[in-house]
Amino acid sequence: MAVKNMTAGREVKDTIAKRNPNAKIDAMELDLSSLASVRKFAADFISSGLPLNILMYNSLSAYGQSKLANVLHAKDLARRLKEDEVAITANSLHPGAIATNLFRHSNLINGIVGLVGKYVIKNVEQGAATICYVALHPQITGKTGLYFADSNVAETSLQANDNALARKLWDFTFTLINNCPNNT
């Protein structure tokens, strides 16, 4: 698991190990807001010699734009991997609204979520269902560049289906990363 908060990551790792003693899982620090952290994580992961079986992104900042960027990134990554004949799939998904401690510092929002959330918000296990389905289900093997919600292929916005926009975002990101003076 790549985690920004190592304390929370160790807690999740311990919880998984308690529920499934045969699980082989580790937590490595990764702050996606820092290119230095991303590069360190990549170097540490490569030096570990472990295979990368599943890669998932999760982001809340600038939620709508970041989610669109995730969908576009997965779409263009899928295209590039396919062109290079690499047997890796890249898909994106929406896990749904999940009851987490995200609003723990806002009593008002926490109260509203508590009152109406039980009717529309998923628990952690329900929220993980689509993630696990896309990552592990044999029916998804070989399917790439798709968007999933509630363990089904789902429709995306017109922007998320824009292949030219996906390429433009990929190229812009690549240029931005390569031209970053401090790599931070």
Short mmCIF file of N, CA and C in Angstrom, two decimals, residues 45 51-57 73-91 134-135 140-146:
data_model
loop_
_atom_site.label_atom_id
_atom_site.label_comp_id
_atom_site.label_asym_id
_atom_site.label_seq_id
_atom_site.Cartn_x
_atom_site.Cartn_y
_atom_site.Cartn_z
N PHE A 45 10.32 1.07 -4.31
CA PHE A 45 9.51 -0.05 -4.77
C PHE A 45 10.26 -0.90 -5.77
N PRO A 51 6.50 -7.55 -7.37
CA PRO A 51 5.68 -7.22 -8.55
C PRO A 51 4.61 -6.20 -8.19
N LEU A 52 4.22 -5.39 -9.16
CA LEU A 52 3.12 -4.45 -8.98
C LEU A 52 1.88 -5.11 -9.57
N ASN A 53 1.01 -5.60 -8.70
CA ASN A 53 -0.18 -6.32 -9.15
C ASN A 53 -1.38 -5.41 -9.30
N ILE A 54 -1.53 -4.44 -8.41
CA ILE A 54 -2.68 -3.56 -8.42
C ILE A 54 -2.21 -2.15 -8.08
N LEU A 55 -2.65 -1.17 -8.86
CA LEU A 55 -2.35 0.23 -8.57
C LEU A 55 -3.66 0.99 -8.58
N MET A 56 -3.97 1.65 -7.47
CA MET A 56 -5.21 2.42 -7.35
C MET A 56 -4.87 3.83 -6.94
N TYR A 57 -5.57 4.79 -7.53
CA TYR A 57 -5.44 6.20 -7.15
C TYR A 57 -6.64 6.59 -6.32
N HIS A 73 -6.44 9.90 -17.32
CA HIS A 73 -5.13 9.26 -17.20
C HIS A 73 -5.24 7.75 -17.44
N ALA A 74 -6.20 7.12 -16.79
CA ALA A 74 -6.38 5.67 -16.96
C ALA A 74 -6.69 5.34 -18.41
N LYS A 75 -7.51 6.17 -19.05
CA LYS A 75 -7.89 5.95 -20.45
C LYS A 75 -6.66 6.03 -21.36
N ASP A 76 -5.82 7.05 -21.17
CA ASP A 76 -4.65 7.20 -22.03
C ASP A 76 -3.57 6.18 -21.69
N LEU A 77 -3.44 5.84 -20.41
CA LEU A 77 -2.49 4.79 -20.02
C LEU A 77 -2.90 3.47 -20.66
N ALA A 78 -4.19 3.16 -20.64
CA ALA A 78 -4.68 1.93 -21.28
C ALA A 78 -4.34 1.92 -22.76
N ARG A 79 -4.54 3.06 -23.42
CA ARG A 79 -4.22 3.16 -24.86
C ARG A 79 -2.73 2.93 -25.10
N ARG A 80 -1.90 3.56 -24.30
CA ARG A 80 -0.44 3.45 -24.47
C ARG A 80 0.05 2.02 -24.20
N LEU A 81 -0.47 1.39 -23.15
CA LEU A 81 -0.08 0.02 -22.84
C LEU A 81 -0.50 -0.93 -23.95
N LYS A 82 -1.70 -0.71 -24.49
CA LYS A 82 -2.20 -1.55 -25.58
C LYS A 82 -1.33 -1.38 -26.82
N GLU A 83 -0.99 -0.13 -27.15
CA GLU A 83 -0.14 0.13 -28.32
C GLU A 83 1.23 -0.54 -28.17
N ASP A 84 1.75 -0.56 -26.94
CA ASP A 84 3.05 -1.18 -26.67
C ASP A 84 2.94 -2.68 -26.43
N GLU A 85 1.72 -3.21 -26.58
CA GLU A 85 1.44 -4.64 -26.39
C GLU A 85 1.88 -5.14 -25.02
N VAL A 86 1.64 -4.31 -24.01
CA VAL A 86 1.93 -4.67 -22.63
C VAL A 86 0.66 -5.24 -22.01
N ALA A 87 0.76 -6.38 -21.39
CA ALA A 87 -0.41 -7.07 -20.83
C ALA A 87 -0.75 -6.54 -19.44
N ILE A 88 -1.01 -5.24 -19.37
CA ILE A 88 -1.44 -4.60 -18.13
C ILE A 88 -2.71 -3.82 -18.45
N THR A 89 -3.68 -3.91 -17.57
CA THR A 89 -4.91 -3.15 -17.78
C THR A 89 -4.91 -1.90 -16.91
N ALA A 90 -5.58 -0.87 -17.38
CA ALA A 90 -5.73 0.38 -16.64
C ALA A 90 -7.19 0.80 -16.73
N ASN A 91 -7.86 0.81 -15.62
CA ASN A 91 -9.27 1.21 -15.56
C ASN A 91 -9.44 2.23 -14.45
N VAL A 134 -12.86 -4.74 -9.76
CA VAL A 134 -12.06 -4.32 -10.92
C VAL A 134 -10.65 -4.90 -10.84
N ALA A 135 -10.10 -4.97 -9.64
CA ALA A 135 -8.73 -5.44 -9.49
C ALA A 135 -8.60 -6.96 -9.58
N ILE A 140 -12.93 -9.26 -15.60
CA ILE A 140 -12.32 -7.99 -15.98
C ILE A 140 -10.96 -8.21 -16.65
N THR A 141 -10.44 -9.41 -16.57
CA THR A 141 -9.15 -9.71 -17.17
C THR A 141 -9.14 -9.31 -18.64
N GLY A 142 -8.15 -8.49 -18.99
CA GLY A 142 -8.00 -8.05 -20.38
C GLY A 142 -8.83 -6.84 -20.76
N LYS A 143 -9.76 -6.43 -19.90
CA LYS A 143 -10.57 -5.25 -20.19
C LYS A 143 -9.83 -4.02 -19.69
N THR A 144 -9.70 -3.02 -20.53
CA THR A 144 -8.89 -1.87 -20.17
C THR A 144 -9.49 -0.58 -20.72
N GLY A 145 -9.18 0.54 -20.05
CA GLY A 145 -9.68 1.84 -20.48
C GLY A 145 -11.14 2.07 -20.14
N LEU A 146 -11.67 1.30 -19.19
CA LEU A 146 -13.09 1.40 -18.84
C LEU A 146 -13.27 2.14 -17.52
#
